[in-house]
């Protein structure tokens, strides 16, 4: 099994981490990507930012030299095209998207295999979170918004792997996916800052495969609804979850934000997912 298919996250000693510059920072006012250093073995390091109608993505590629700059450029274009296509094809705010047509009853999920996968994932997360993540409990019908961003990043990352790039990071707001090695040759070093208390030292992670999903990092109230009451969730200021897949981590973070401390029961010993932050208001 390739390294990009295995969850690998380590919590190093923060005192040892201080001497090492993080590659990525989450939870700051701008979720910063520190300047890309030269690669350790002649690999091709690329950083690219793309904006769609609903999100901004930053891609950091540590590509093998044999792929060449033309091959890297083609992989990058294919990945960006996938992100833009998902935004147009599945965004619930796009009137002609497949999700909008599904909400109006014009198509069924089985009409398009990726749409069926998206619906199935939402149903699985509704079951996994005791209904606290519920894409159907929103005004207007089915809305996969709490999972869609992570799903888009994972599908785009699959394009990178198909092109032969197995060392990369993709950031979307306060969420990220990493695989393989950073340009310096070691694991990706990620500093996850507390969402509201800037005086606290960041939680530090070393990752070669995994994802971090966050809900509520802006502190804005009312953006997540309690699916059981229809009222805005208001117990937590933010929730952050780490695990192998960003779509699942995103959905867990959204559900944890809605449920409050009750949701911590989902992350039992042996689970592939772990709550990093779940802070009360």
XYZ file of N, CA and C in Angstrom, residues 70-228:
477
model
N 6.540 20.416 -17.551
C 5.339 20.326 -18.383
C 4.336 19.353 -17.768
N 4.817 18.207 -17.292
C 3.929 17.234 -16.667
C 3.301 17.773 -15.402
N 4.097 18.518 -14.612
C 3.559 19.124 -13.398
C 2.494 20.152 -13.749
N 2.760 20.951 -14.795
C 1.776 21.955 -15.215
C 0.473 21.318 -15.665
N 0.570 20.204 -16.377
C -0.645 19.505 -16.818
C -1.416 18.942 -15.632
N -0.694 18.378 -14.660
C -1.362 17.843 -13.467
C -2.040 18.959 -12.690
N -1.376 20.102 -12.614
C -1.940 21.244 -11.901
C -3.197 21.753 -12.594
N -3.149 21.868 -13.905
C -4.341 22.320 -14.648
C -5.501 21.354 -14.475
N -5.206 20.053 -14.488
C -6.257 19.050 -14.332
C -6.885 19.132 -12.945
N -6.057 19.367 -11.932
C -6.550 19.468 -10.560
C -7.405 20.716 -10.367
N -6.929 21.838 -10.902
C -7.695 23.083 -10.810
C -9.026 22.942 -11.538
N -9.004 22.305 -12.711
C -10.239 22.093 -13.465
C -11.234 21.258 -12.669
N -10.725 20.273 -11.924
C -11.616 19.440 -11.103
C -12.276 20.267 -10.006
N -11.511 21.137 -9.352
C -12.073 21.985 -8.298
C -13.135 22.923 -8.859
N -12.854 23.533 -9.999
C -13.836 24.439 -10.610
C -15.078 23.687 -11.063
N -14.882 22.501 -11.610
C -16.019 21.713 -12.098
C -16.927 21.291 -10.950
N -16.343 20.894 -9.822
C -17.160 20.492 -8.673
C -17.958 21.674 -8.158
N -17.339 22.848 -8.122
C -18.033 24.049 -7.658
C -19.264 24.328 -8.525
N -19.109 24.188 -9.840
C -20.220 24.467 -10.754
C -21.239 23.333 -10.789
N -20.755 22.101 -10.693
C -21.614 20.940 -10.916
C -22.370 20.498 -9.674
N -21.807 20.770 -8.492
C -22.422 20.261 -7.266
C -22.774 21.346 -6.248
N -22.380 22.590 -6.497
C -22.673 23.638 -5.531
C -24.161 23.857 -5.350
N -24.670 23.799 -4.124
C -26.114 23.977 -3.901
C -26.603 25.384 -4.232
N -25.686 26.342 -4.339
C -26.081 27.714 -4.684
C -26.068 27.970 -6.186
N -25.671 26.975 -6.954
C -25.700 27.084 -8.418
C -27.045 26.539 -8.916
N -27.897 27.360 -9.526
C -29.258 26.913 -9.881
C -29.300 25.683 -10.768
N -28.296 25.512 -11.640
C -28.316 24.380 -12.562
C -27.380 23.251 -12.140
N -26.884 23.295 -10.918
C -26.011 22.211 -10.466
C -26.825 20.937 -10.255
N -26.117 19.811 -10.187
C -26.799 18.534 -9.968
C -27.485 18.507 -8.606
N -26.880 19.139 -7.603
C -27.505 19.183 -6.278
C -28.803 19.983 -6.333
N -28.793 21.116 -7.052
C -30.014 21.913 -7.166
C -31.094 21.153 -7.916
N -30.707 20.451 -8.968
C -31.692 19.651 -9.714
C -32.240 18.514 -8.857
N -31.367 17.924 -8.029
C -31.820 16.866 -7.125
C -32.821 17.419 -6.120
N -32.569 18.610 -5.616
C -33.481 19.231 -4.655
C -34.841 19.518 -5.279
N -34.831 19.844 -6.578
C -36.099 20.124 -7.267
C -36.769 18.860 -7.783
N -36.156 17.709 -7.570
C -36.741 16.447 -8.007
C -36.603 16.183 -9.487
N -35.699 16.877 -10.171
C -35.542 16.710 -11.617
C -34.668 15.509 -11.971
N -33.811 15.080 -11.042
C -32.959 13.913 -11.261
C -32.935 13.095 -9.980
N -32.406 11.880 -10.091
C -32.194 11.041 -8.907
C -30.692 10.916 -8.679
N -30.271 10.554 -7.472
C -28.827 10.412 -7.225
C -28.158 9.416 -8.163
N -28.895 8.374 -8.565
C -28.316 7.339 -9.413
C -28.044 7.818 -10.832
N -28.516 9.024 -11.174
C -28.314 9.534 -12.529
C -26.835 9.783 -12.823
N -26.050 10.109 -11.787
C -24.638 10.430 -11.957
C -23.851 9.770 -10.824
N -22.913 8.875 -11.129
C -22.179 8.157 -10.074
C -21.518 9.065 -9.031
N -20.851 10.183 -9.403
C -20.279 11.036 -8.346
C -21.340 11.627 -7.428
N -22.507 11.964 -7.982
C -23.588 12.488 -7.155
C -24.076 11.414 -6.189
N -24.177 10.187 -6.666
C -24.581 9.087 -5.793
C -23.570 8.894 -4.664
N -22.265 9.034 -4.986
C -21.230 8.915 -3.959
C -21.375 10.016 -2.925
N -21.640 11.244 -3.383
C -21.808 12.375 -2.463
C -23.000 12.149 -1.538
N -24.118 11.701 -2.091
C -25.318 11.439 -1.289
C -25.059 10.305 -0.295
N -24.385 9.241 -0.755
C -24.091 8.114 0.131
C -23.193 8.533 1.284
N -22.220 9.391 1.003
C -21.328 9.855 2.059
C -22.100 10.681 3.101
N -23.008 11.513 2.631
C -23.819 12.308 3.561
C -24.688 11.401 4.424
N -25.259 10.370 3.815
C -26.084 9.436 4.580
C -25.242 8.687 5.611
N -24.018 8.284 5.232
C -23.145 7.568 6.159
C -22.758 8.458 7.339
N -22.498 9.744 7.081
C -22.115 10.645 8.169
C -23.315 10.997 9.052
N -24.503 10.992 8.481
C -25.697 11.180 9.323
C -25.810 10.038 10.323
N -25.534 8.804 9.859
C -25.597 7.654 10.757
C -24.458 7.684 11.782
N -23.254 8.078 11.337
C -22.082 8.058 12.218
C -22.165 9.099 13.322
N -22.929 10.167 13.092
C -23.007 11.267 14.071
C -24.361 11.328 14.770
N -25.109 10.253 14.736
C -26.416 10.213 15.405
C -27.338 11.323 14.915
N -27.208 11.671 13.639
C -28.081 12.672 13.044
C -27.636 14.104 13.237
N -26.486 14.328 13.874
C -26.023 15.707 14.078
C -25.450 16.300 12.796
N -24.950 15.473 11.898
C -24.687 15.927 10.542
C -25.825 15.391 9.686
N -26.656 16.282 9.175
C -27.823 15.859 8.410
C -28.004 16.805 7.232
N -27.574 16.346 6.059
C -27.654 17.180 4.855
C -29.083 17.394 4.389
N -30.030 16.678 4.971
C -31.437 16.822 4.571
C -32.217 17.711 5.545
N -31.633 18.052 6.685
C -32.344 18.837 7.697
C -32.021 20.317 7.553
N -32.123 20.827 6.345
C -31.848 22.242 6.076
C -32.971 22.785 5.197
N -33.228 24.083 5.258
C -34.271 24.656 4.398
C -33.962 24.422 2.925
N -34.954 23.997 2.201
C -34.778 23.786 0.764
C -34.416 22.375 0.370
N -34.125 21.524 1.351
C -33.819 20.143 1.013
C -32.336 19.840 1.098
N -31.908 18.819 0.391
C -30.549 18.282 0.480
C -29.489 19.362 0.249
N -28.577 19.493 1.202
C -27.472 20.450 1.104
C -26.229 19.802 1.709
N -25.287 19.365 0.865
C -24.097 18.677 1.368
C -22.981 19.619 1.779
N -23.288 20.909 2.022
C -22.269 21.923 2.234
C -21.251 21.587 3.301
N -21.642 20.918 4.381
C -20.709 20.600 5.452
C -19.695 19.545 5.086
N -19.894 18.899 3.952
C -19.001 17.834 3.507
C -18.421 18.106 2.125
N -19.070 18.974 1.366
C -18.751 19.161 -0.049
C -17.327 19.672 -0.266
N -16.868 20.627 0.555
C -15.537 21.172 0.367
C -14.458 20.115 0.517
N -14.572 19.297 1.545
C -13.609 18.222 1.748
C -13.671 17.186 0.650
N -14.874 16.888 0.189
C -15.061 15.934 -0.915
C -14.390 16.457 -2.174
N -14.515 17.753 -2.432
C -13.890 18.369 -3.607
C -12.373 18.266 -3.523
N -11.804 18.556 -2.352
C -10.355 18.494 -2.196
C -9.855 17.063 -2.389
N -10.554 16.085 -1.829
C -10.117 14.701 -1.975
C -10.179 14.245 -3.433
N -11.199 14.669 -4.169
C -11.295 14.297 -5.585
C -10.191 14.993 -6.390
N -9.891 16.246 -6.047
C -8.807 16.944 -6.736
C -7.460 16.289 -6.423
N -7.264 15.887 -5.169
C -6.023 15.227 -4.786
C -5.850 13.903 -5.519
N -6.951 13.218 -5.788
C -6.870 11.977 -6.552
C -6.322 12.230 -7.957
N -6.615 13.402 -8.519
C -6.067 13.766 -9.831
C -4.546 13.903 -9.756
N -4.052 14.480 -8.662
C -2.605 14.608 -8.495
C -1.951 13.233 -8.433
N -2.521 12.319 -7.673
C -1.937 10.984 -7.556
C -1.974 10.244 -8.891
N -3.068 10.429 -9.632
C -3.169 9.781 -10.937
C -2.086 10.285 -11.886
N -1.638 11.530 -11.708
C -0.599 12.106 -12.561
C 0.804 11.732 -12.099
N 0.902 11.060 -10.950
C 2.209 10.649 -10.457
C 2.767 11.521 -9.352
N 1.960 12.433 -8.799
C 2.397 13.311 -7.705
C 1.813 12.773 -6.402
N 2.681 12.233 -5.554
C 2.232 11.624 -4.304
C 2.718 12.387 -3.072
N 3.327 13.541 -3.280
C 3.779 14.397 -2.182
C 3.173 15.779 -2.401
N 2.172 16.133 -1.582
C 1.455 17.380 -1.818
C 0.682 17.788 -0.570
N 0.258 19.053 -0.569
C -0.677 19.570 0.433
C -1.695 20.425 -0.300
N -2.950 20.318 0.100
C -4.021 21.140 -0.458
C -4.760 21.776 0.711
N -4.819 23.117 0.709
C -5.504 23.855 1.768
C -6.741 24.519 1.207
N -7.805 24.528 2.009
C -9.044 25.232 1.671
C -9.537 25.892 2.948
N -9.249 27.184 3.120
C -9.621 27.859 4.351
C -8.881 27.261 5.529
N -9.626 26.777 6.536
C -9.020 26.179 7.721
C -8.911 24.663 7.603
N -9.101 24.121 6.401
C -9.022 22.690 6.162
C -7.789 22.371 5.330
N -7.277 21.150 5.479
C -6.162 20.753 4.623
C -6.107 19.243 4.475
N -5.447 18.825 3.396
C -5.083 17.434 3.138
C -3.600 17.415 2.817
N -2.860 16.484 3.389
C -1.452 16.319 3.032
C -1.182 14.850 2.742
N -0.197 14.623 1.877
C 0.282 13.279 1.576
C 1.785 13.347 1.342
N 2.476 12.301 1.745
C 3.878 12.153 1.415
C 4.792 13.124 2.144
N 5.772 13.651 1.405
C 6.818 14.475 2.001
C 6.700 15.927 1.580
N 7.127 16.819 2.490
C 7.247 18.238 2.175
C 8.523 18.456 1.359
N 8.696 19.640 0.771
C 9.895 19.877 -0.040
C 11.212 19.658 0.689
N 11.248 19.840 2.040
C 12.500 19.637 2.764
C 12.830 18.168 2.964
N 11.933 17.267 2.525
C 12.211 15.839 2.579
C 11.608 15.107 3.752
N 11.101 15.831 4.752
C 10.486 15.200 5.909
C 8.977 15.299 5.871
N 8.303 14.896 6.944
C 6.841 15.026 7.004
C 6.420 16.492 6.915
N 5.188 16.719 6.487
C 4.641 18.080 6.505
C 4.477 18.506 7.961
N 5.009 19.680 8.302
C 4.913 20.205 9.658
C 3.771 21.217 9.697
N 2.753 20.911 10.492
C 1.520 21.707 10.534
C 1.347 22.280 11.940
N 1.190 23.589 12.020
C 0.896 24.256 13.290
C -0.583 24.631 13.298
N -1.344 24.033 14.207
C -2.779 24.297 14.314
C -2.989 25.230 15.501
N -3.326 26.484 15.219
C -3.483 27.481 16.269
C -4.869 27.395 16.899
N -4.946 27.763 18.167
C -6.239 27.837 18.848
C -7.129 28.835 18.109
N -8.404 28.505 17.904
C -9.254 29.363 17.074
C -9.557 30.734 17.644
N -9.449 30.900 18.976
C -9.797 32.200 19.558
C -8.724 32.772 20.473
N -7.926 31.939 21.125
C -6.937 32.402 22.089
C -5.557 32.431 21.429
N -5.153 33.621 20.976
C -3.878 33.744 20.263
C -2.684 33.606 21.202
N -2.906 33.618 22.519
C -1.796 33.497 23.449
C -1.330 32.059 23.584
N -2.164 31.120 23.251
C -1.794 29.717 23.388
C -0.820 29.292 22.287
N 0.110 28.439 22.658
C 1.014 27.869 21.664
C 0.213 26.950 20.748
N 0.558 26.883 19.477
C -0.195 26.020 18.564
C 0.033 24.543 18.859
N -0.954 23.736 18.507
C -0.800 22.293 18.528
C -0.021 21.920 17.274
N 1.017 21.128 17.413
C 1.874 20.825 16.271
C 1.693 19.376 15.833
N 1.644 19.182 14.527
C 1.468 17.868 13.934
C 2.561 17.641 12.897
N 3.008 16.413 12.772
C 3.828 16.005 11.645
C 3.034 14.952 10.891
N 2.762 15.220 9.615
C 1.831 14.388 8.856
C 2.446 13.953 7.531
N 2.280 12.675 7.203
C 2.609 12.190 5.873
C 1.370 11.705 5.131
N 0.262 11.632 5.805
C -1.019 11.330 5.168
C -2.121 11.650 6.154
N -3.051 12.501 5.761
C -4.149 12.824 6.654
C -4.800 14.137 6.300
N -5.791 14.513 7.099
C -6.581 15.706 6.824
C -6.982 16.364 8.130
N -7.177 17.680 8.072
C -7.681 18.459 9.208
C -8.901 19.229 8.728
N -10.041 19.022 9.374
C -11.280 19.720 9.028
C -11.743 20.577 10.183
N -12.211 21.784 9.882
C -12.613 22.732 10.925
C -13.972 23.338 10.617
N -14.764 23.552 11.656
C -16.035 24.262 11.541
C -16.057 25.358 12.594
N -16.426 26.577 12.177
C -16.598 27.665 13.123
C -15.354 28.456 13.434
N -14.286 28.302 12.655
C -13.037 28.966 13.006
C -13.144 30.483 12.948
N -14.074 31.016 12.165
C -14.223 32.467 12.077
C -14.946 33.046 13.284
N -15.574 32.196 14.083
C -16.336 32.693 15.222
C -17.709 33.218 14.843
N -18.079 33.128 13.565
C -19.376 33.637 13.111
C -20.495 32.725 13.607
N -21.505 33.317 14.219
C -22.607 32.526 14.760
C -23.683 32.274 13.705
N -24.363 31.137 13.865
C -25.527 30.862 13.035
C -25.248 30.168 11.723
N -23.974 29.864 11.408
C -23.689 29.256 10.104
C -23.896 27.748 10.118
N -24.037 27.147 11.322
C -24.360 25.723 11.444
C -25.651 25.614 12.240
N -26.574 24.814 11.731
C -27.891 24.675 12.355
C -27.974 23.345 13.091
N -28.571 23.380 14.259
C -28.882 22.141 14.985
C -29.952 21.404 14.183
N -29.613 20.237 13.605
C -30.587 19.559 12.744
C -31.805 19.039 13.483
N -31.734 18.933 14.806
C -32.862 18.420 15.581
C -33.882 19.506 15.916
